[in-house]
C-alpha positions as a printed NumPy array, in Angstrom:
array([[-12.396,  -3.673,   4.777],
       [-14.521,  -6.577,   4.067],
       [-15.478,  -8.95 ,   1.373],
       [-19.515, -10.356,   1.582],
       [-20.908, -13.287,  -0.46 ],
       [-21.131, -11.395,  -3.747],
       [-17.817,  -9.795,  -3.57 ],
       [-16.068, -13.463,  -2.58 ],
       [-17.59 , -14.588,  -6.004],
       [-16.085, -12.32 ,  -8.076],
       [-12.809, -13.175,  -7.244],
       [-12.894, -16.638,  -6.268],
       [-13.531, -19.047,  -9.078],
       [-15.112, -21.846,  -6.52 ],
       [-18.646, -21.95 ,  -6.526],
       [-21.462, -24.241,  -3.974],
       [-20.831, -26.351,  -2.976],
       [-16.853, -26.037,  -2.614],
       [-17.09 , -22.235,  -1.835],
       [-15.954, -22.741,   1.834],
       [-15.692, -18.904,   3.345],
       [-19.11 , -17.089,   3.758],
       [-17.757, -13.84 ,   4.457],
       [-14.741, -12.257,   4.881],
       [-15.131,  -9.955,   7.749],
       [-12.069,  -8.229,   8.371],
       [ -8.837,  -7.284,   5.83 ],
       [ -6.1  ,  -5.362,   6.313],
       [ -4.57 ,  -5.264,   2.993],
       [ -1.312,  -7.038,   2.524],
       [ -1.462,  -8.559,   5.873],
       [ -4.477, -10.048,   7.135],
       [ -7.933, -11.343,   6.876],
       [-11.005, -12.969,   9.127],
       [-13.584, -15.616,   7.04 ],
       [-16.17 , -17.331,   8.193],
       [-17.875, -20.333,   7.106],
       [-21.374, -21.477,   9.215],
       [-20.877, -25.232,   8.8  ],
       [-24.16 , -26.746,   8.218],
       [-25.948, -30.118,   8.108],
       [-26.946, -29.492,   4.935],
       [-23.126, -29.089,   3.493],
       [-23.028, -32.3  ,   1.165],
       [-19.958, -33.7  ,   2.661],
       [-22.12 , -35.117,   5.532],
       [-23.225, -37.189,   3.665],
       [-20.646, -39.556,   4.196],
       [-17.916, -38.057,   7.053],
       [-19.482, -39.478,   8.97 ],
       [-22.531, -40.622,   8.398],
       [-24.727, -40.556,  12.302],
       [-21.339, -38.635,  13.677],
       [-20.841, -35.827,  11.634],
       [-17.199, -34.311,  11.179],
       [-16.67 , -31.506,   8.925],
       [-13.188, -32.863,   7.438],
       [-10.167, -31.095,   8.496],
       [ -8.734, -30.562,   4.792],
       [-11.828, -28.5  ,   4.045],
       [-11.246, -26.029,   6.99 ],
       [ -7.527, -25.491,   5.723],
       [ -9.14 , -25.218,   2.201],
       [-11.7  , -22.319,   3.881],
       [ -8.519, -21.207,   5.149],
       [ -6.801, -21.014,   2.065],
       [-10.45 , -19.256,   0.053],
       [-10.311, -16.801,   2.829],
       [ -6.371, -15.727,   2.088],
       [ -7.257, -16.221,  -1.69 ],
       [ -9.543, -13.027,  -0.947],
       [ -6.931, -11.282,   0.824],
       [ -4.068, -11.66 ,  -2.011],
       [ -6.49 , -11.044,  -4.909],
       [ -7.96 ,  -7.62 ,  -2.64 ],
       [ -4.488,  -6.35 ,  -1.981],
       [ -2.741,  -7.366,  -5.646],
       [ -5.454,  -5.74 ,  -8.023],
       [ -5.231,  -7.155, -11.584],
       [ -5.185,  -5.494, -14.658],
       [ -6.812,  -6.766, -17.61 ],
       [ -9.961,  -8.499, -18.482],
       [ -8.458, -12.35 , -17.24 ],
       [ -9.284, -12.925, -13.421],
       [ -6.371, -14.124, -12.072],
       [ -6.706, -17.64 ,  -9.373],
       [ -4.638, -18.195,  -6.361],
       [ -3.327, -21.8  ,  -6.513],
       [ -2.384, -24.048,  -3.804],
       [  1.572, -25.04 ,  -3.22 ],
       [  2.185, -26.514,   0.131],
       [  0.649, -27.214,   3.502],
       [  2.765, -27.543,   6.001],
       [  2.637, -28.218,  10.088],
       [ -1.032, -28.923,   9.719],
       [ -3.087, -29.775,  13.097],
       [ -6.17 , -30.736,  13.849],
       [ -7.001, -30.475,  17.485],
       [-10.921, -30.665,  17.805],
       [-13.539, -31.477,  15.735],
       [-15.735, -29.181,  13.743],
       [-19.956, -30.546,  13.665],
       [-22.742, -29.272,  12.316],
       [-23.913, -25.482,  13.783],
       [-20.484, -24.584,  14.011],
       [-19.268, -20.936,  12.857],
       [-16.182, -21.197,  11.952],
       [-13.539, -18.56 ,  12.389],
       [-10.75 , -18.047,  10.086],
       [ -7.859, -16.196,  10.912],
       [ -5.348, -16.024,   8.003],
       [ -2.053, -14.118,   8.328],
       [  0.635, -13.485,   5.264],
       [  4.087, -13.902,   6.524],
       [  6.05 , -13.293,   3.402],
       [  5.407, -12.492,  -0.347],
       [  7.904, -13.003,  -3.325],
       [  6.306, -11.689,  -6.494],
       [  3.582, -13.898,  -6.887],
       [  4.321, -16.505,  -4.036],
       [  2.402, -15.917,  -0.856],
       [  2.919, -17.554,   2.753],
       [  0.26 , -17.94 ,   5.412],
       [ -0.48 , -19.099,   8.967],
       [ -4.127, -19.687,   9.06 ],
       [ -5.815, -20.825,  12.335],
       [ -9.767, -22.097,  12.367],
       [-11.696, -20.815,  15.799],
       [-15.228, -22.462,  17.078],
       [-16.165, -19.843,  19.622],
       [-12.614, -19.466,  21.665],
       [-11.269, -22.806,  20.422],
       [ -8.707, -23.244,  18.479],
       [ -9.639, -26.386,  16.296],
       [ -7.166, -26.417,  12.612],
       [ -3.718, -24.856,  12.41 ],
       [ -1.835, -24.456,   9.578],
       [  1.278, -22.845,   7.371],
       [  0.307, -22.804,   3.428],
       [  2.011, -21.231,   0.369],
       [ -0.166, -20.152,  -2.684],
       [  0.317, -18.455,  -6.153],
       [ -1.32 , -16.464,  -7.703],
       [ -1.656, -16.644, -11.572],
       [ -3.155, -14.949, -14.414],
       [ -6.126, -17.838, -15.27 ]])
């Protein structure tokens, strides 16, 4: 299963230019999902981190990481109802940042649910460049009728 531009906006409430996942390329429902996000030059946050060395900051790739198993919950819990419910960030935990993320860049995102309670979800997310492993991280979301 996947999830393209179009679908990603109807169930995430971000829009440009804090949509951070692209594409969501792969799902298996209730377990796992691949995002990507093409980091560009022309992503607004350049314009200051860091201005003549630019960094795409490492709390936006765990944020991608987080839109990316936003999809995933949302796709595997279907709603009922006309209110579209939003997955909301709890904790981030064991973050780690081991190379930086520039301009050009596709980004991978590999998101993984380890446990679900009701409407508390775990994750291990990890953010790929190519074969590198750049951003790991352990997050906890809910989700919640808006």
């Amino acid at each position: 299963m996947q999830a393209n531009y179009e679908k990603i906006l109807e169930l995430l409430p971000h829009r440009h230019p804090f949509l951070m996942v692209d594409r969501v390329v792969d799902i298996v429902v209730g377990e796992r999902a691949t995002g990507l996000k093409a980091v560009s030059l022309n992503d607004p946050v350049f314009q200051g981190h860091f201005p003549g060395d630019p960094i795409f900051p490492g709390v936006l790739i765990i944020e991608a990481m987080a839109q990316t198993a936003a999809v995933l919950a949302l796709i595997s819990e279907p709603h009922q109802g006309s209110a579209r419910p939003s997955v909301y960030f709890m904790t981030v935990e064991q973050a780690k940042f081991r190379h930086p993320v520039r301009p050009g860049d596709l980004m991978r995102l590999n998101v993984q649910k380890t446990q679900a309670r009701g409407t508390v979800w775990k994750f291990s997310g990890e953010a790929y460049v190519d074969d590198r492993l750049v951003t790991e991280a352990n997050f906890m979301a809910m989700i919640k009728d808006s």
